[in-house]
Amino acid sequence: MNTKPIVWTIAGSDSGGGAGLQADMKAFEAFDVHGCSAVSAITAQNSRAVQQVQAVAPELLDAQLQALSEDLPPAAIKCGMLGSAANVRVVARWIKRMRERAPVALVLDPVWRASTGADLSGAELREVYRRELLPLADVITPNRAEAAWLLGTEMAVPQSAIALQALGARTVLITGGDSGGEQSRDWLHSPQAQGWLSLPRIATPHNHGTGCVFASSLAAALAHGFCAADAAVLAKMATTEALRRGYAAGVGAGPVRPHAGFALRPENLPTLWSDLRSDLRFATLSEPDMGLYAIADSAAWIARLLAAGVRTLQLRIKDATTPDLREQIARSIAAAREADAQLFINDHWALALELGACGVHLGQEDLAMADLQAIADAGLRLGISTHSLWEVARARALNPSYIACGPIHATQTKNMPWRPQGESNLAYWCRVLAEPVVAIAGMDVERAGAALQCGARGVAVLSGLSQAADPDAAVAEYQRALRLAAERPRRASPPWPRPTC
């Protein structure tokens, strides 16, 4: 029995082999899904030009979808060029019909003009597309020109995304590969996150099929169970790698070439931020091999853990109304400074800044409220919590001192909406990230050692110390386990992380 997710492409056939469903099937292979194709249009084209486009009869498209639905029902569908308003109606009817039986993710790549220059639009097609297909979309991936075509007017990119979402698309990703500049920036507007997905532009003339690969990669990631924002990050990574591997096939622009190892290449991981700034950079750790990273809720606990030999700590007092909060932070900073230890203040960045802490640890929800520029200018270190691909991309935009990945294991310390990442995801992040990685959540002694074998530079522990009958002995036990783990072979990384949101 097939265990791979099934993904359909409903798109035009490129006789030159560079774009359309030919590109989609290559992207599906890179994502290890079983790809199926329904031809909606046939093109006569080569690397220089599209010479003719002919939409297939709606009856033939309907027959293809009927045959596939009987034996190979999809987890996700990518729609490219559909060729006619009648074919748009056929696809919309099938999406509704299949969703009566099971969830089906739909990614729309609204092809308006081919990269070789052919005009594939039409007024009737646009209106039917907007009215019947767009409201069914989980994700739509137009470039800027295609977004303007759908909306009937040009707007700033973020406003275009909002307008397209108002037409029914749950997630809008306006690609920027056609906009020029040193950075390739795509605007993501999803339920999970909004902002620019950014990577240095790959300078290559061989970019035929870029939009097709992006949309089909996103559909494949959705089929694997990733949320829209995470799927967008993976699609960006896959498309960037495909551009790196583009090659000349004819006289004109050659095709991009998807490759299964796209997610293991660190330089393919984008950043995500709400504006175009990318100049923040935080001080590096004085000791990047943190080992045991103890989390405590009082200055007294900080002092005790320092006395037990811990040299990387976090003061985590969640209640901002604690009467002696300032005193607790000041005492903790003084004790850590005297012991030459690294102390991070959780959340309370303003007091940490005022009192001269070594660093600050912030959750994703705190990033928009903190004065990140002031923290960086003061030379404080910054650690950021992450739980998924898109959160890692957002953390990387700030060039933090370390990135905390979690929850690695289920924990009772705090309620989290995220699925545990597990050691396989931890091994992946330690492979891909240049920043030191801290493993957090559910860390008993055995798991702490396993986390170090995954490549973690620090292992965050709270209840394993605070609830220990003998905290001093517990510190020694953790440190011994970490020393032994450092001598063992490192755990191999999977090709990409498991979904967590």
Coordinates of C-alpha atoms in Angstrom, one line a residue:
M1 CA 0.0 0.0 0.0
N2 CA 1.3 3.5 -0.9
T3 CA 2.5 5.4 2.2
K4 CA 3.5 8.5 0.3
P5 CA 1.1 11.5 0.3
I6 CA -0.6 11.9 -3.1
V7 CA -0.5 15.3 -4.8
W8 CA -2.2 16.3 -8.0
T9 CA -1.1 18.9 -10.5
I10 CA -3.7 20.3 -12.8
A11 CA -1.8 22.4 -15.2
G12 CA -0.6 22.9 -18.7
S13 CA 1.9 20.7 -20.5
D14 CA 5.2 22.3 -21.5
S15 CA 6.5 20.7 -24.6
G16 CA 9.9 22.1 -23.8
G17 CA 9.9 20.3 -20.4
G18 CA 10.7 23.3 -18.3
A19 CA 7.5 24.5 -16.7
G20 CA 3.9 23.4 -16.2
L21 CA 3.1 19.9 -15.0
Q22 CA 6.6 18.7 -16.1
A23 CA 8.2 21.1 -13.5
D24 CA 5.5 20.1 -11.0
M25 CA 6.3 16.4 -11.2
K26 CA 10.0 17.1 -10.6
A27 CA 9.1 19.1 -7.5
F28 CA 6.9 16.4 -6.2
E29 CA 9.8 13.9 -6.6
A30 CA 12.0 16.2 -4.5
F31 CA 9.4 16.2 -1.7
D32 CA 8.9 12.4 -1.8
V33 CA 5.2 12.5 -2.6
H34 CA 3.4 10.5 -5.3
G35 CA 2.5 13.0 -8.1
C36 CA -0.4 12.7 -10.4
S37 CA -1.1 15.0 -13.3
A38 CA -4.2 16.2 -15.1
V39 CA -3.6 18.1 -18.3
S40 CA -5.6 21.3 -18.6
A41 CA -3.9 22.8 -21.6
I42 CA -1.3 21.9 -24.1
T43 CA 1.4 24.3 -25.2
A44 CA 3.7 24.4 -28.2
Q45 CA 6.8 26.0 -26.8
N46 CA 10.5 25.8 -26.5
S47 CA 13.1 27.7 -24.3
R48 CA 12.6 30.9 -26.4
A49 CA 8.8 31.3 -26.8
V50 CA 5.3 29.9 -26.4
Q51 CA 4.1 29.5 -29.9
Q52 CA 0.6 28.1 -29.2
V53 CA -1.7 27.3 -26.3
Q54 CA -4.7 25.1 -26.5
A55 CA -7.0 24.4 -23.5
V56 CA -8.2 20.8 -23.4
A57 CA -11.9 20.2 -23.7
P58 CA -13.6 20.5 -20.3
E59 CA -15.0 17.0 -20.8
L60 CA -11.5 15.6 -21.1
L61 CA -10.3 17.4 -18.0
D62 CA -13.3 16.1 -16.1
A63 CA -12.6 12.6 -17.3
Q64 CA -9.0 12.8 -16.0
L65 CA -10.1 14.0 -12.6
Q66 CA -12.8 11.3 -12.4
A67 CA -10.2 8.6 -13.1
L68 CA -7.8 10.0 -10.5
S69 CA -10.4 10.4 -7.9
E70 CA -11.5 6.7 -8.2
D71 CA -8.1 5.4 -7.3
L72 CA -5.6 8.1 -6.2
P73 CA -7.4 10.7 -4.0
P74 CA -5.2 13.6 -3.2
A75 CA -4.1 15.2 0.0
A76 CA -3.3 18.3 -1.9
I77 CA -3.8 19.8 -5.4
K78 CA -1.7 22.4 -7.2
C79 CA -3.5 24.3 -10.0
G80 CA -1.5 26.1 -12.6
M81 CA -2.7 27.3 -16.0
L82 CA -6.2 26.0 -16.6
G83 CA -6.7 27.4 -20.0
S84 CA -10.3 28.3 -20.0
A85 CA -13.2 29.5 -17.9
A86 CA -14.9 26.2 -18.5
N87 CA -11.9 24.3 -17.1
V88 CA -11.9 26.5 -14.0
R89 CA -15.5 25.5 -13.4
V90 CA -14.6 21.8 -13.8
V91 CA -11.8 22.1 -11.2
A92 CA -14.0 24.0 -8.8
R93 CA -16.7 21.4 -8.9
W94 CA -14.2 18.6 -8.3
I95 CA -12.6 20.4 -5.3
K96 CA -16.0 20.7 -3.7
R97 CA -17.0 17.1 -4.5
M98 CA -13.8 15.7 -3.1
R99 CA -13.9 17.8 0.1
E100 CA -17.2 16.2 0.9
R101 CA -15.2 13.0 1.5
A102 CA -11.9 14.2 2.9
P103 CA -9.8 17.3 3.4
V104 CA -8.0 18.4 0.2
A105 CA -5.5 21.3 0.3
L106 CA -5.6 23.6 -2.7
V107 CA -2.7 25.7 -4.0
L108 CA -3.4 28.1 -6.9
D109 CA -0.7 29.4 -9.1
P110 CA -2.7 31.9 -11.2
V111 CA -0.7 31.8 -14.4
W112 CA -1.4 35.1 -16.3
R113 CA 1.7 35.3 -18.5
A114 CA 4.3 32.7 -19.1
S115 CA 7.9 33.4 -18.3
T116 CA 8.6 33.2 -22.0
G117 CA 6.1 36.1 -22.6
A118 CA 2.9 34.5 -23.8
D119 CA -0.4 36.1 -22.6
L120 CA -2.5 33.3 -21.1
S121 CA -5.2 35.5 -19.6
G122 CA -8.8 36.4 -20.5
A123 CA -11.5 38.6 -18.9
E124 CA -14.0 35.7 -18.5
L125 CA -11.4 33.4 -17.2
R126 CA -10.4 36.0 -14.5
E127 CA -13.9 36.6 -13.4
V128 CA -14.8 32.9 -13.1
Y129 CA -11.4 32.3 -11.4
R130 CA -12.1 35.0 -8.8
R131 CA -15.7 33.9 -8.2
E132 CA -15.5 30.1 -8.2
L133 CA -12.0 28.9 -7.6
L134 CA -10.2 31.6 -5.4
P135 CA -12.6 31.1 -2.5
L136 CA -11.6 27.5 -2.3
A137 CA -7.9 28.1 -2.1
D138 CA -5.8 27.3 0.9
V139 CA -2.9 29.1 -0.6
I140 CA -2.5 31.3 -3.7
T141 CA 1.0 32.1 -5.1
P142 CA 0.8 35.0 -7.7
N143 CA 3.7 37.2 -8.6
R144 CA 3.1 40.9 -8.4
A145 CA 1.8 41.1 -12.0
E146 CA -0.6 38.2 -11.5
A147 CA -1.9 39.7 -8.2
A148 CA -2.6 43.0 -10.1
W149 CA -4.4 41.0 -12.8
L150 CA -6.6 39.2 -10.3
L151 CA -7.4 42.4 -8.4
G152 CA -7.8 44.6 -11.5
T153 CA -5.5 47.2 -10.0
E154 CA -2.0 47.6 -8.7
M155 CA -1.4 48.0 -5.0
A156 CA 1.5 47.8 -2.5
V157 CA 2.3 44.1 -2.0
P158 CA 1.0 43.8 1.6
Q159 CA -2.3 45.5 0.6
S160 CA -2.6 43.2 -2.4
A161 CA -2.3 40.2 -0.1
I162 CA -5.0 41.5 2.1
A163 CA -7.3 42.2 -0.8
L164 CA -6.7 38.7 -2.2
Q165 CA -7.4 37.2 1.2
A166 CA -10.7 39.1 1.2
L167 CA -11.6 37.3 -2.0
G168 CA -11.4 34.0 -0.1
A169 CA -7.8 32.7 -0.2
R170 CA -6.8 31.6 3.3
T171 CA -3.1 32.3 2.7
V172 CA -1.6 34.6 0.1
L173 CA 2.0 34.4 -0.9
I174 CA 3.0 37.1 -3.5
T175 CA 6.3 36.0 -5.0
G176 CA 9.0 38.5 -5.8
G177 CA 11.3 36.6 -8.1
D178 CA 10.3 38.8 -11.0
S179 CA 10.8 42.1 -9.1
G180 CA 14.6 42.4 -9.3
G181 CA 17.1 43.5 -6.6
E182 CA 19.8 41.7 -4.6
Q183 CA 17.2 39.9 -2.4
S184 CA 14.5 37.6 -3.6
R185 CA 11.5 38.6 -1.4
D186 CA 8.1 37.0 -1.2
W187 CA 5.3 38.4 0.9
L188 CA 3.6 35.9 3.2
H189 CA 0.2 36.6 4.6
S190 CA -1.0 33.5 6.5
P191 CA -3.0 32.7 9.6
Q192 CA 0.4 31.9 11.3
A193 CA 2.6 34.7 10.2
Q194 CA 3.0 37.8 7.9
G195 CA 6.2 39.2 6.5
W196 CA 8.9 39.0 3.9
L197 CA 10.5 35.7 3.2
S198 CA 13.9 36.7 2.0
L199 CA 17.0 35.1 0.5
P200 CA 19.8 36.5 -1.6
R201 CA 18.8 36.3 -5.3
I202 CA 20.3 33.5 -7.3
A203 CA 21.8 35.1 -10.4
T204 CA 21.0 32.7 -13.2
P205 CA 19.4 32.9 -16.6
H206 CA 18.0 29.4 -16.1
N207 CA 14.8 30.2 -14.3
H208 CA 12.1 28.6 -16.4
G209 CA 9.5 27.0 -14.2
T210 CA 10.3 28.8 -11.0
G211 CA 6.7 29.7 -10.2
C212 CA 5.5 26.2 -11.0
V213 CA 8.1 24.6 -8.7
F214 CA 7.3 27.0 -5.9
A215 CA 3.6 26.3 -6.0
S216 CA 3.9 22.6 -6.4
S217 CA 6.5 22.4 -3.6
L218 CA 4.1 24.3 -1.3
A219 CA 1.3 21.8 -2.2
A220 CA 3.6 18.9 -1.5
A221 CA 4.6 20.4 1.9
L222 CA 0.9 20.8 2.8
A223 CA 0.3 17.2 1.9
H224 CA 3.0 16.2 4.4
G225 CA 1.0 18.0 7.1
F226 CA 2.9 21.3 7.4
C227 CA 0.9 24.5 8.1
A228 CA 0.8 27.1 5.4
A229 CA 3.6 29.3 6.8
D230 CA 5.9 26.3 7.3
A231 CA 5.0 25.0 3.8
A232 CA 5.9 28.4 2.4
V233 CA 9.4 28.3 4.0
L234 CA 10.0 24.8 2.6
A235 CA 8.8 25.9 -0.9
K236 CA 11.2 28.9 -0.8
M237 CA 14.0 26.5 0.1
A238 CA 13.1 24.0 -2.6
T239 CA 12.8 26.7 -5.3
T240 CA 16.1 28.3 -4.3
E241 CA 17.9 25.0 -4.6
A242 CA 16.2 24.4 -8.0
L243 CA 17.5 27.8 -9.2
R244 CA 21.0 26.9 -8.0
R245 CA 20.8 23.8 -10.2
G246 CA 19.2 25.4 -13.2
Y247 CA 20.8 24.4 -16.5
A248 CA 20.8 25.3 -20.2
A249 CA 18.6 23.0 -22.3
G250 CA 18.0 25.1 -25.4
V251 CA 19.0 28.5 -26.7
G252 CA 16.8 30.4 -24.2
A253 CA 16.3 30.3 -20.5
G254 CA 16.9 26.8 -19.2
P255 CA 14.7 25.0 -16.6
V256 CA 15.2 25.0 -12.9
R257 CA 16.0 21.6 -11.4
P258 CA 14.4 20.5 -8.1
H259 CA 16.6 18.4 -5.8
A260 CA 15.7 16.2 -2.8
G261 CA 18.5 17.7 -0.6
F262 CA 17.1 21.2 -0.7
A263 CA 16.3 21.4 3.0
L264 CA 19.7 20.3 4.2
R265 CA 21.5 23.3 2.7
P266 CA 21.8 26.1 5.3
E267 CA 22.0 28.9 2.8
N268 CA 18.5 27.9 1.5
L269 CA 16.8 28.7 4.8
P270 CA 15.1 32.1 4.4
T271 CA 14.5 34.9 7.0
L272 CA 11.0 36.2 7.8
W273 CA 10.4 39.7 9.0
S274 CA 7.6 42.3 8.7
D275 CA 9.7 45.0 7.1
L276 CA 12.7 45.0 4.9
R277 CA 15.3 45.7 7.6
S278 CA 17.9 43.0 8.2
D279 CA 20.7 44.9 9.9
L280 CA 20.1 43.8 13.5
R281 CA 22.9 41.7 14.9
F282 CA 23.3 40.6 18.5
A283 CA 26.5 39.8 20.5
T284 CA 27.8 36.3 20.3
L285 CA 27.9 34.1 23.4
S286 CA 31.0 34.2 25.6
E287 CA 30.6 30.4 25.9
P288 CA 28.7 28.9 23.0
D289 CA 29.0 25.4 24.4
M290 CA 26.5 26.1 27.1
G291 CA 25.9 22.5 28.3
L292 CA 23.4 22.6 31.1
Y293 CA 21.3 25.7 30.7
A294 CA 19.4 26.0 34.0
I295 CA 16.1 27.9 34.3
A296 CA 15.2 29.3 37.7
D297 CA 12.4 31.5 39.0
S298 CA 14.2 33.4 41.7
A299 CA 17.5 35.0 42.6
A300 CA 17.9 32.5 45.4
W301 CA 17.7 29.6 43.0
I302 CA 20.1 31.4 40.6
A303 CA 22.6 31.6 43.5
R304 CA 22.2 28.0 44.4
L305 CA 22.6 26.8 40.8
L306 CA 25.7 28.9 40.4
A307 CA 27.2 27.4 43.5
A308 CA 26.5 24.0 42.1
G309 CA 28.6 24.8 39.0
V310 CA 26.0 25.9 36.4
R311 CA 27.4 28.6 34.1
T312 CA 24.5 29.3 31.8
L313 CA 21.2 30.3 33.4
Q314 CA 17.9 32.0 32.8
L315 CA 15.9 33.9 35.3
R316 CA 12.2 33.2 34.4
I317 CA 9.7 35.2 36.4
K318 CA 6.6 35.2 34.3
D319 CA 4.5 37.5 36.5
A320 CA 5.4 41.1 35.6
T321 CA 3.6 42.3 38.8
T322 CA 5.9 40.5 41.1
P323 CA 6.6 43.1 43.8
D324 CA 10.3 42.5 44.1
L325 CA 10.9 41.8 40.4
R326 CA 13.5 44.5 40.0
E327 CA 15.4 43.3 43.0
Q328 CA 15.3 39.7 41.9
I329 CA 16.7 40.6 38.5
A330 CA 19.4 42.8 40.0
R331 CA 20.5 40.2 42.5
S332 CA 20.6 37.5 39.8
I333 CA 22.7 39.7 37.5
A334 CA 25.2 40.5 40.3
A335 CA 25.6 36.8 41.3
A336 CA 26.1 35.7 37.7
R337 CA 28.6 38.4 37.1
E338 CA 30.6 37.5 40.2
A339 CA 30.6 33.8 39.0
D340 CA 31.6 34.8 35.4
A341 CA 28.4 33.0 34.2
Q342 CA 26.0 33.8 31.4
L343 CA 22.6 34.9 32.7
F344 CA 19.6 35.5 30.4
I345 CA 16.5 37.4 31.7
N346 CA 13.3 36.0 30.3
D347 CA 10.8 38.5 28.9
H348 CA 11.7 41.5 31.1
W349 CA 14.0 43.1 28.5
A350 CA 13.7 46.7 29.8
L351 CA 14.9 45.8 33.3
A352 CA 17.6 43.6 31.8
L353 CA 18.8 46.5 29.7
E354 CA 18.7 49.0 32.6
L355 CA 20.5 46.6 35.0
G356 CA 23.1 45.4 32.6
A357 CA 22.3 41.8 32.1
C358 CA 24.4 39.5 29.9
G359 CA 21.4 38.8 27.8
V360 CA 17.7 38.5 27.2
H361 CA 15.5 35.5 26.2
L362 CA 12.3 36.3 24.3
G363 CA 9.4 34.3 23.0
Q364 CA 8.0 34.9 19.5
E365 CA 5.1 36.9 20.9
D366 CA 7.5 39.3 22.6
L367 CA 9.6 40.2 19.5
A368 CA 7.2 42.8 18.3
M369 CA 7.0 44.6 21.7
A370 CA 10.7 44.6 22.6
D371 CA 13.1 47.4 21.6
L372 CA 15.4 45.1 19.7
Q373 CA 17.5 47.9 18.5
A374 CA 18.3 49.1 22.0
I375 CA 19.0 45.6 23.2
A376 CA 21.5 45.1 20.3
D377 CA 23.1 48.5 20.7
A378 CA 23.7 47.8 24.4
G379 CA 25.6 44.7 23.5
L380 CA 23.2 42.3 25.2
R381 CA 22.9 38.7 23.9
L382 CA 19.5 37.6 22.6
G383 CA 18.0 34.1 22.7
I384 CA 14.8 33.4 20.9
S385 CA 12.3 30.5 21.4
T386 CA 11.2 28.7 18.2
H387 CA 8.7 25.9 17.6
S388 CA 8.5 25.6 13.8
L389 CA 10.0 26.4 10.4
W390 CA 8.5 29.9 10.1
E391 CA 9.4 30.8 13.7
V392 CA 13.0 29.8 13.0
A393 CA 13.0 31.9 9.9
R394 CA 11.7 34.9 11.9
A395 CA 14.3 34.3 14.6
R396 CA 17.1 34.2 12.0
A397 CA 16.1 37.6 10.6
L398 CA 17.4 39.1 13.9
N399 CA 20.8 37.3 14.0
P400 CA 20.3 36.2 17.6
S401 CA 23.0 34.9 19.9
Y402 CA 21.2 31.5 20.1
I403 CA 18.0 29.8 19.0
A404 CA 16.0 27.7 21.4
C405 CA 14.1 24.8 19.7
G406 CA 11.2 23.2 21.4
P407 CA 9.2 21.6 22.7
I408 CA 11.5 18.7 22.0
H409 CA 9.4 16.5 24.3
A410 CA 6.0 16.9 25.9
T411 CA 6.2 19.0 29.0
Q412 CA 3.9 19.9 31.9
T413 CA 5.8 23.1 32.6
K414 CA 3.6 25.2 30.3
N415 CA 0.7 24.7 27.9
M416 CA 1.9 24.7 24.3
P417 CA -0.1 24.5 21.0
W418 CA 2.8 22.9 19.3
R419 CA 3.4 19.2 18.7
P420 CA 6.7 18.0 20.3
Q421 CA 9.5 18.3 17.8
G422 CA 11.3 15.2 18.9
E423 CA 15.0 14.4 18.6
S424 CA 14.8 14.1 14.8
N425 CA 13.8 17.7 14.4
L426 CA 16.4 18.8 16.9
A427 CA 19.1 17.0 14.9
Y428 CA 17.8 18.7 11.8
W429 CA 18.0 22.2 13.3
C430 CA 21.5 21.5 14.7
R431 CA 22.6 20.5 11.2
V432 CA 21.1 23.5 9.4
L433 CA 21.5 26.4 11.8
A434 CA 24.8 28.3 12.2
E435 CA 23.5 29.8 15.5
P436 CA 24.0 27.7 18.7
V437 CA 20.9 25.6 19.3
V438 CA 19.3 25.1 22.8
A439 CA 17.0 22.1 23.3
I440 CA 14.1 22.9 25.5
A441 CA 11.2 21.0 27.2
G442 CA 10.9 17.6 28.8
M443 CA 14.6 17.2 29.4
D444 CA 15.4 14.5 32.0
V445 CA 19.0 13.3 32.3
E446 CA 18.8 10.7 29.5
R447 CA 17.1 13.0 27.1
A448 CA 19.6 15.8 27.9
G449 CA 22.4 13.5 26.7
A450 CA 20.4 12.6 23.6
A451 CA 19.9 16.2 22.8
L452 CA 23.6 16.9 23.0
Q453 CA 24.2 14.0 20.6
C454 CA 21.8 15.7 18.2
G455 CA 24.1 18.7 18.2
A456 CA 22.5 21.0 20.8
R457 CA 25.0 23.4 22.3
G458 CA 22.8 23.9 25.4
V459 CA 20.1 21.8 27.1
A460 CA 17.5 23.9 29.0
V461 CA 16.3 22.3 32.3
L462 CA 13.7 23.6 34.7
S463 CA 11.7 20.9 36.6
G464 CA 14.5 18.4 36.4
L465 CA 16.4 20.7 38.9
S466 CA 13.6 22.6 40.7
Q467 CA 11.7 19.4 41.6
A468 CA 14.8 17.3 42.4
A469 CA 15.1 16.0 45.9
D470 CA 18.8 17.0 45.9
P471 CA 19.3 19.8 43.3
D472 CA 23.1 19.8 43.7
A473 CA 23.3 16.1 43.0
A474 CA 20.9 16.6 40.0
V475 CA 23.2 19.3 38.5
A476 CA 26.1 16.9 38.8
E477 CA 24.1 14.1 37.2
Y478 CA 23.1 16.3 34.2
Q479 CA 26.6 17.5 33.7
R480 CA 28.0 14.0 33.8
A481 CA 25.4 12.8 31.3
L482 CA 26.3 15.7 29.0
R483 CA 30.1 15.0 29.2
L484 CA 29.5 11.4 28.2
A485 CA 27.1 12.3 25.4
A486 CA 29.8 14.7 23.9
E487 CA 32.0 11.6 23.4
R488 CA 29.4 9.7 21.4
P489 CA 28.7 9.9 17.6
R490 CA 26.4 12.6 16.5
R491 CA 22.9 11.7 15.4
A492 CA 22.2 12.0 11.7
S493 CA 19.7 14.6 10.5
P494 CA 16.5 13.8 8.6
P495 CA 16.0 15.5 5.1
W496 CA 13.6 18.0 6.7
P497 CA 11.8 18.5 10.0
R498 CA 8.5 17.0 11.0
P499 CA 5.4 19.3 11.1
T500 CA 4.8 20.8 14.5
C501 CA 1.9 23.3 14.0

